CSV table of C-alpha atoms in Angstrom, one decimal:
chain,number,residue,atom,x,y,z
K,1,MET,CA,-3.2,-6.1,-11.3
K,2,ASN,CA,0.6,-7.1,-11.1
K,3,ASP,CA,3.5,-5.6,-12.7
K,4,THR,CA,6.1,-7.5,-14.9
K,5,LEU,CA,7.7,-9.1,-11.8
K,6,ASN,CA,4.4,-10.1,-10.4
K,7,ARG,CA,4.3,-7.5,-7.7
K,8,PRO,CA,0.6,-6.1,-6.8
K,9,LEU,CA,-0.2,-2.5,-6.3
K,10,ARG,CA,-1.1,-1.9,-2.6
K,11,ASP,CA,0.6,1.2,-1.4
K,12,LEU,CA,0.3,4.8,-2.6
K,13,ARG,CA,2.4,7.5,-1.0
K,14,ILE,CA,1.1,11.0,-1.8
K,15,SER,CA,3.4,14.0,-1.6
K,16,LEU,CA,1.3,17.0,-0.6
K,17,ILE,CA,3.9,19.7,-0.9
K,18,ASP,CA,7.5,20.0,-2.3
K,19,ARG,CA,8.6,22.4,0.5
K,20,CYS,CA,10.1,21.7,4.0
K,21,ASN,CA,11.1,23.8,7.0
K,22,PHE,CA,14.3,21.7,7.5
K,23,ARG,CA,17.4,21.3,5.0
K,24,CYS,CA,18.7,17.8,5.7
K,25,PRO,CA,21.8,17.2,3.7
K,26,TYR,CA,20.7,13.9,2.4
K,27,CYS,CA,17.5,15.3,1.1
K,28,MET,CA,17.3,19.0,0.7
K,29,PRO,CA,20.9,20.4,1.1
K,30,SER,CA,20.8,24.1,1.8
K,31,GLU,CA,23.6,24.9,-0.7
K,32,LYS,CA,21.0,23.9,-3.4
K,33,PHE,CA,17.7,24.7,-1.7
K,34,HIS,CA,18.5,28.2,-0.5
K,35,HIS,CA,16.0,31.2,0.0
K,36,ALA,CA,16.0,31.9,-3.7
K,37,TYR,CA,15.2,28.4,-4.9
K,38,GLU,CA,12.0,28.2,-6.8
K,39,PHE,CA,9.7,25.5,-5.6
K,40,LEU,CA,6.4,24.7,-7.4
K,41,ASP,CA,3.9,27.5,-7.8
K,42,LYS,CA,1.2,26.6,-5.4
K,43,LYS,CA,-1.4,26.6,-8.2
K,44,LYS,CA,0.5,23.5,-9.5
K,45,TRP,CA,-0.3,21.6,-6.2
K,46,LEU,CA,-3.0,19.1,-6.5
K,47,SER,CA,-6.1,20.3,-4.8
K,48,PHE,CA,-7.5,18.2,-2.0
K,49,GLU,CA,-10.4,17.2,-4.3
K,50,GLU,CA,-8.0,16.2,-7.0
K,51,ILE,CA,-6.0,14.1,-4.5
K,52,GLU,CA,-9.2,12.5,-3.3
K,53,ARG,CA,-10.3,11.6,-6.8
K,54,LEU,CA,-7.0,10.0,-7.7
K,55,ALA,CA,-6.9,8.2,-4.4
K,56,ARG,CA,-10.4,6.7,-5.1
K,57,ILE,CA,-9.1,5.5,-8.5
K,58,PHE,CA,-5.9,3.9,-7.0
K,59,VAL,CA,-8.1,2.2,-4.3
K,60,GLY,CA,-10.1,0.8,-7.0
K,61,LEU,CA,-7.0,-0.8,-8.5
K,62,GLY,CA,-6.1,-2.5,-5.3
K,63,VAL,CA,-4.4,0.1,-3.2
K,64,THR,CA,-5.1,-0.4,0.6
K,65,LYS,CA,-2.5,1.9,2.2
K,66,LEU,CA,-2.2,5.7,1.8
K,67,ARG,CA,0.7,7.5,3.2
K,68,LEU,CA,0.8,11.3,3.2
K,69,THR,CA,4.4,12.8,2.8
K,70,GLY,CA,6.2,15.9,1.5
K,71,GLY,CA,8.5,17.8,1.7
K,72,GLU,CA,7.0,18.4,5.1
K,73,PRO,CA,3.2,17.6,4.8
K,74,LEU,CA,2.4,19.8,8.0
K,75,LEU,CA,3.3,22.9,5.9
K,76,ARG,CA,0.0,22.2,3.8
K,77,PRO,CA,-2.7,24.4,5.0
K,78,ASN,CA,-6.0,22.7,6.4
K,79,LEU,CA,-4.4,19.3,6.0
K,80,ASP,CA,-6.9,17.8,8.4
K,81,GLU,CA,-9.6,18.4,5.8
K,82,LEU,CA,-7.8,16.1,3.3
K,83,ILE,CA,-7.3,13.4,6.0
K,84,ARG,CA,-11.0,13.4,6.7
K,85,GLN,CA,-11.9,13.0,3.1
K,86,LEU,CA,-9.3,10.1,2.6
K,87,SER,CA,-10.4,8.3,5.7
K,88,LEU,CA,-13.9,8.0,4.3
K,89,ILE,CA,-12.9,6.2,1.1
K,90,PRO,CA,-14.1,2.6,1.2
K,91,GLY,CA,-11.1,0.2,1.1
K,92,VAL,CA,-8.5,2.3,2.7
K,93,GLU,CA,-7.2,0.1,5.4
K,94,ASP,CA,-4.2,2.2,6.6
K,95,LEU,CA,-3.9,5.9,6.4
K,96,ALA,CA,-0.6,7.2,7.7
K,97,LEU,CA,1.5,10.4,7.7
K,98,THR,CA,5.4,10.9,7.6
K,99,THR,CA,6.7,14.1,9.2
K,100,ASN,CA,9.8,15.7,10.8
K,101,GLY,CA,7.6,16.1,13.9
K,102,SER,CA,8.6,19.9,14.4
K,103,MET,CA,5.1,21.1,14.1
K,104,LEU,CA,3.1,18.2,15.7
K,105,VAL,CA,2.4,20.1,18.9
K,106,GLN,CA,0.1,22.3,16.9
K,107,TRP,CA,-1.2,19.4,14.6
K,108,ALA,CA,-1.5,16.3,16.6
K,109,GLN,CA,-5.1,16.6,18.1
K,110,ARG,CA,-6.5,17.8,14.6
K,111,LEU,CA,-4.9,14.9,12.7
K,112,LYS,CA,-6.2,12.4,15.1
K,113,ALA,CA,-9.7,13.8,15.2
K,114,ALA,CA,-9.7,14.0,11.3
K,115,GLY,CA,-9.1,10.1,11.2
K,116,LEU,CA,-5.4,9.6,10.6
K,117,GLY,CA,-4.5,6.2,11.7
K,118,ARG,CA,-0.6,6.2,12.1
K,119,LEU,CA,2.4,8.6,12.4
K,120,THR,CA,6.1,8.2,11.3
K,121,ILE,CA,8.4,10.8,12.6
K,122,SER,CA,12.0,11.5,11.3
K,123,LEU,CA,14.5,11.7,14.2
K,124,ASP,CA,18.1,10.9,13.2
K,125,THR,CA,19.7,11.5,16.6
K,126,LEU,CA,19.0,12.7,20.1
K,127,ASP,CA,22.3,14.7,20.1
K,128,GLU,CA,21.1,18.4,19.7
K,129,THR,CA,24.3,19.5,18.0
K,130,ILE,CA,24.3,16.8,15.4
K,131,PHE,CA,20.6,16.9,15.0
K,132,HIS,CA,21.0,20.7,14.2
K,133,GLN,CA,23.8,19.9,11.6
K,134,MET,CA,21.6,16.9,9.9
K,135,SER,CA,18.5,19.2,9.7
K,136,GLY,CA,20.5,22.0,7.9
K,137,GLU,CA,20.6,24.1,11.1
K,138,LYS,CA,16.9,24.4,11.0
K,139,GLY,CA,15.6,21.8,13.5
K,140,SER,CA,15.6,21.1,17.3
K,141,VAL,CA,15.4,17.7,19.1
K,142,LYS,CA,13.5,19.5,21.8
K,143,ASP,CA,10.6,20.4,19.3
K,144,VAL,CA,10.5,16.9,17.9
K,145,LEU,CA,10.3,15.2,21.3
K,146,GLU,CA,7.5,17.7,22.3
K,147,GLY,CA,5.8,16.8,19.2
K,148,ILE,CA,5.9,13.0,19.9
K,149,ARG,CA,4.5,13.8,23.4
K,150,ALA,CA,1.6,15.8,21.7
K,151,ALA,CA,1.0,12.9,19.4
K,152,GLU,CA,0.9,10.5,22.4
K,153,GLU,CA,-1.6,12.7,24.2
K,154,ALA,CA,-3.7,12.8,21.0
K,155,GLY,CA,-4.1,9.2,21.0
K,156,PHE,CA,-1.3,7.9,18.7
K,157,GLU,CA,-0.2,4.9,20.8
K,158,SER,CA,2.4,3.3,18.4
K,159,ILE,CA,4.7,5.7,16.4
K,160,LYS,CA,7.5,4.7,14.0
K,161,ILE,CA,10.6,6.8,14.5
K,162,ASN,CA,12.7,6.9,11.4
K,163,ALA,CA,16.6,7.4,11.7
K,164,VAL,CA,18.7,7.7,8.8
K,165,ILE,CA,22.2,6.5,9.8
K,166,GLN,CA,25.4,7.9,8.2
K,167,ARG,CA,28.8,6.6,9.1
K,168,GLY,CA,30.9,9.3,10.7
K,169,ILE,CA,28.0,11.6,11.3
K,170,ASN,CA,25.4,10.0,13.8
K,171,ASP,CA,26.4,6.3,13.9
K,172,HIS,CA,27.7,6.8,17.5
K,173,THR,CA,24.3,8.0,18.6
K,174,ILE,CA,22.4,4.8,17.6
K,175,LEU,CA,22.2,3.4,21.2
K,176,ASP,CA,20.9,6.7,22.5
K,177,LEU,CA,17.8,6.4,20.3
K,178,VAL,CA,17.4,2.7,21.3
K,179,LYS,CA,17.6,3.5,25.0
K,180,TYR,CA,15.2,6.4,24.8
K,181,PHE,CA,12.4,4.5,23.1
K,182,ARG,CA,12.9,1.0,24.6
K,183,GLY,CA,10.1,0.2,26.9
K,184,THR,CA,7.6,2.3,24.9
K,185,ARG,CA,5.1,1.3,22.3
K,186,HIS,CA,7.1,3.3,19.6
K,187,SER,CA,9.6,1.6,17.3
K,188,VAL,CA,12.7,3.1,15.9
K,189,ARG,CA,13.4,2.2,12.3
K,190,PHE,CA,17.2,2.5,11.2
K,191,ILE,CA,17.5,3.4,7.6
K,192,GLU,CA,20.6,2.9,5.5
K,193,TYR,CA,21.8,6.1,3.9
K,194,MET,CA,20.5,6.0,0.3
K,195,ASP,CA,21.5,7.5,-3.0
K,196,VAL,CA,18.1,9.2,-3.5
K,197,GLY,CA,17.9,12.2,-5.8
K,198,ASN,CA,20.9,14.0,-7.3
K,199,GLN,CA,21.9,16.5,-4.6
K,200,ASN,CA,23.1,14.7,-1.6
K,201,HIS,CA,26.7,13.7,-2.7
K,202,TRP,CA,26.0,10.2,-1.8
K,203,ASP,CA,29.1,8.1,-0.8
K,204,ASN,CA,28.9,4.4,-0.1
K,205,ALA,CA,31.5,4.8,2.4
K,206,GLN,CA,29.0,6.6,4.5
K,207,VAL,CA,26.6,3.8,4.4
K,208,MET,CA,26.4,1.8,7.7
K,209,PRO,CA,25.0,-1.6,6.9
K,210,SER,CA,22.0,-2.7,8.9
K,211,SER,CA,24.0,-5.9,9.9
K,212,GLU,CA,26.5,-3.7,11.9
K,213,ILE,CA,23.6,-1.8,13.5
K,214,ILE,CA,21.9,-5.0,14.5
K,215,SER,CA,25.2,-6.3,16.1
K,216,LEU,CA,25.7,-3.0,17.9
K,217,ILE,CA,22.3,-3.1,19.5
K,218,ASN,CA,22.3,-6.8,20.0
K,219,ALA,CA,25.5,-6.6,22.1
K,220,GLU,CA,23.8,-4.4,24.7
K,221,PHE,CA,20.1,-5.4,24.2
K,222,PRO,CA,19.7,-9.0,22.8
K,223,LEU,CA,17.4,-9.0,19.8
K,224,GLN,CA,15.2,-11.6,18.2
K,225,ARG,CA,14.3,-11.4,14.5
K,226,ILE,CA,10.4,-11.7,14.1
K,227,GLY,CA,9.7,-10.4,10.5
K,228,GLY,CA,11.2,-9.7,7.2
K,229,THR,CA,10.4,-7.6,4.2
K,230,GLN,CA,7.6,-9.7,3.1
K,231,SER,CA,4.3,-8.6,1.6
K,232,GLY,CA,5.8,-5.1,0.5
K,233,ASP,CA,7.2,-4.3,4.0
K,234,THR,CA,10.3,-2.2,3.9
K,235,SER,CA,11.8,-3.2,7.2
K,236,GLU,CA,12.9,-6.2,9.1
K,237,ILE,CA,11.6,-6.3,12.5
K,238,TYR,CA,13.5,-7.4,15.7
K,239,ARG,CA,12.1,-7.5,19.2
K,240,PHE,CA,14.1,-7.1,22.4
K,241,LYS,CA,14.2,-10.6,24.1
K,242,ASP,CA,13.4,-8.9,27.4
K,243,GLY,CA,10.1,-7.8,26.0
K,244,GLN,CA,10.8,-4.0,26.0
K,245,GLY,CA,9.6,-3.3,22.3
K,246,GLU,CA,11.0,-3.6,19.0
K,247,VAL,CA,13.2,-2.0,16.4
K,248,GLY,CA,13.3,-2.1,12.5
K,249,PHE,CA,15.9,-2.0,9.8
K,250,ILE,CA,15.4,-0.7,6.3
K,251,SER,CA,18.4,-1.9,4.2
K,252,SER,CA,17.8,-0.7,0.7
K,253,VAL,CA,21.5,-0.6,0.0
K,254,THR,CA,22.8,-3.9,1.4
K,255,LYS,CA,19.7,-6.1,1.3
K,256,ALA,CA,17.4,-4.8,-1.3
K,257,PHE,CA,13.6,-5.6,-1.1
K,258,CYS,CA,12.7,-4.7,-4.7
K,259,GLY,CA,11.2,-8.0,-5.3
K,260,THR,CA,8.3,-7.4,-2.9
K,261,CYS,CA,7.9,-3.6,-3.6
K,262,ASN,CA,4.3,-2.7,-4.0
K,263,ARG,CA,4.5,1.1,-3.9
K,264,LEU,CA,3.5,3.9,-6.2
K,265,ARG,CA,4.4,7.6,-5.4
K,266,LEU,CA,2.5,10.7,-6.5
K,267,SER,CA,4.2,14.1,-6.4
K,268,ALA,CA,2.5,17.2,-5.2
K,269,ASP,CA,1.8,18.2,-8.9
K,270,GLY,CA,0.3,14.9,-9.8
K,271,LYS,CA,3.1,13.0,-11.5
K,272,MET,CA,3.2,9.3,-10.7
K,273,TYR,CA,6.5,7.5,-10.1
K,274,THR,CA,6.9,3.7,-10.0
K,275,CYS,CA,10.2,3.8,-8.0
K,276,LEU,CA,11.8,5.9,-5.3
K,277,PHE,CA,14.9,6.1,-7.8
K,278,ALA,CA,12.9,6.9,-10.9
K,279,THR,CA,14.1,9.3,-13.6
K,280,HIS,CA,10.7,10.2,-14.9
K,281,GLY,CA,7.1,10.1,-14.0
K,282,THR,CA,3.6,10.0,-15.7
K,283,ASP,CA,1.6,13.2,-15.4
K,284,LEU,CA,-1.7,12.2,-14.0
K,285,GLY,CA,-2.3,15.8,-12.8
K,286,GLY,CA,-2.0,17.2,-16.3
K,287,HIS,CA,-4.4,14.6,-17.7
K,288,LEU,CA,-6.8,15.4,-14.6
K,289,ARG,CA,-6.9,19.1,-15.3
K,290,SER,CA,-7.3,18.5,-19.1
K,291,GLY,CA,-10.6,16.9,-18.4
K,292,ALA,CA,-9.6,13.2,-18.3
K,293,THR,CA,-12.3,10.8,-17.2
K,294,ASP,CA,-12.0,8.5,-14.2
K,295,GLU,CA,-11.9,5.6,-16.8
K,296,PHE,CA,-9.1,7.1,-18.7
K,297,LEU,CA,-7.0,7.8,-15.5
K,298,ASP,CA,-7.8,4.1,-14.4
K,299,HIS,CA,-6.5,2.8,-17.7
K,300,LEU,CA,-3.5,4.8,-17.6
K,301,VAL,CA,-2.3,3.7,-14.2
K,302,ARG,CA,-3.1,0.1,-15.1
K,303,VAL,CA,-0.9,0.3,-18.2
K,304,VAL,CA,2.0,2.0,-16.4
K,305,TRP,CA,1.9,-0.4,-13.5
K,306,MET,CA,1.5,-3.5,-15.6
K,307,LYS,CA,4.7,-2.4,-17.6
K,308,ARG,CA,6.6,-1.7,-14.4
K,309,GLU,CA,10.0,-3.5,-14.1
K,310,ASP,CA,11.8,-1.2,-11.5
K,311,ARG,CA,14.4,-2.9,-9.2
K,312,TYR,CA,17.0,-0.1,-8.8
K,313,SER,CA,18.2,-1.2,-5.4
K,314,GLU,CA,19.0,-4.8,-6.6
K,315,ILE,CA,21.1,-3.6,-9.5
K,316,ARG,CA,22.5,-0.3,-8.0
K,317,SER,CA,26.1,-1.0,-8.7
K,318,GLU,CA,25.3,-1.7,-12.4
K,319,ILE,CA,23.2,1.3,-12.8
K,320,ARG,CA,25.7,3.6,-11.1
K,321,SER,CA,28.5,2.2,-13.2
K,322,GLU,CA,26.4,3.0,-16.4
K,323,ILE,CA,25.8,6.5,-15.3
K,324,LEU,CA,29.4,7.3,-14.5
K,325,HIS,CA,30.0,6.6,-18.2
K,326,GLN,CA,27.2,8.7,-19.6
K,327,SER,CA,27.9,12.3,-20.6
K,328,HIS,CA,24.3,13.5,-19.8
K,329,PRO,CA,22.8,11.0,-17.4
K,330,SER,CA,19.0,11.3,-16.7
K,331,PRO,CA,18.5,12.9,-13.2
K,332,LYS,CA,16.5,10.9,-10.6
K,333,VAL,CA,13.6,12.4,-9.0
K,334,GLU,CA,14.4,14.2,-5.8
K,335,MET,CA,13.2,12.7,-2.5
K,336,TYR,CA,11.5,15.9,-1.3
K,337,GLN,CA,9.3,15.7,-4.3
K,338,ILE,CA,7.9,12.1,-3.6
K,339,GLY,CA,8.5,11.7,0.1
K,340,GLY,CA,10.9,8.8,0.3
């Protein structure tokens, strides 16, 4: 099942909750998402049974990878029960979860025991002051590092560490992350600051191109490129020439990989989005709760995917120019709703 650009469906990212205990400015800035902000009513969250049902339909259509996201997915009670259910679906080759890591000390053992295969942990800097700022004064480097250690003890041998780099904010701490994780089985993924959602006041001047980051690292620790964004991968992978591990670079702004994008995203209330930068979704949850059959849902997903033509990152400048000239531009879905 391919879309209009001949891209197959392989990867489903499931947002379990639209809430987070951090307030990162590039995702959920505190001036917007304050204590009085109204998140989804919990009754609107898809239940675990509903998520499993939809996941089985997606797997039947070619999905092999499931990634659980948020918000912060570890805020969802009894999450290990869902992981256990999803891990038993025939055809799921990769079951992963993305977290800010602040609660992994309590969760790591349960996640591993339930059948979770991989972890990705967000850690933008090791500088405690800058981290505090970038988490909206909610997070602690110490908590995240303790979470990583707990995950290692639970049996997660190779963890991806995601770091969003903003010029003038945390770009001077890049080598700290490299040095800390070099020689381990973990891999840091440096992510270009993206214009996701509508609230982060994105400025292209704050984007530090991956090419600059690669040059910076290579000058101290020589690198060798070993893999690009093929078959739906989002990152280019480089290994250290001395054999001390690898790093990755996600370059959605300067080196778009729309041409191989094979991902769908499902929000906590069951809306399906065909792009990280989408302006609208398809309400699978509403149909599901109205009594739709699996056959109907299967057909609906097929129709939406086969009409898909998204390539926002490739034509970003053109789209942003059009938006500037619109009196009422359609808002993009927020990252916290679909998990990045």
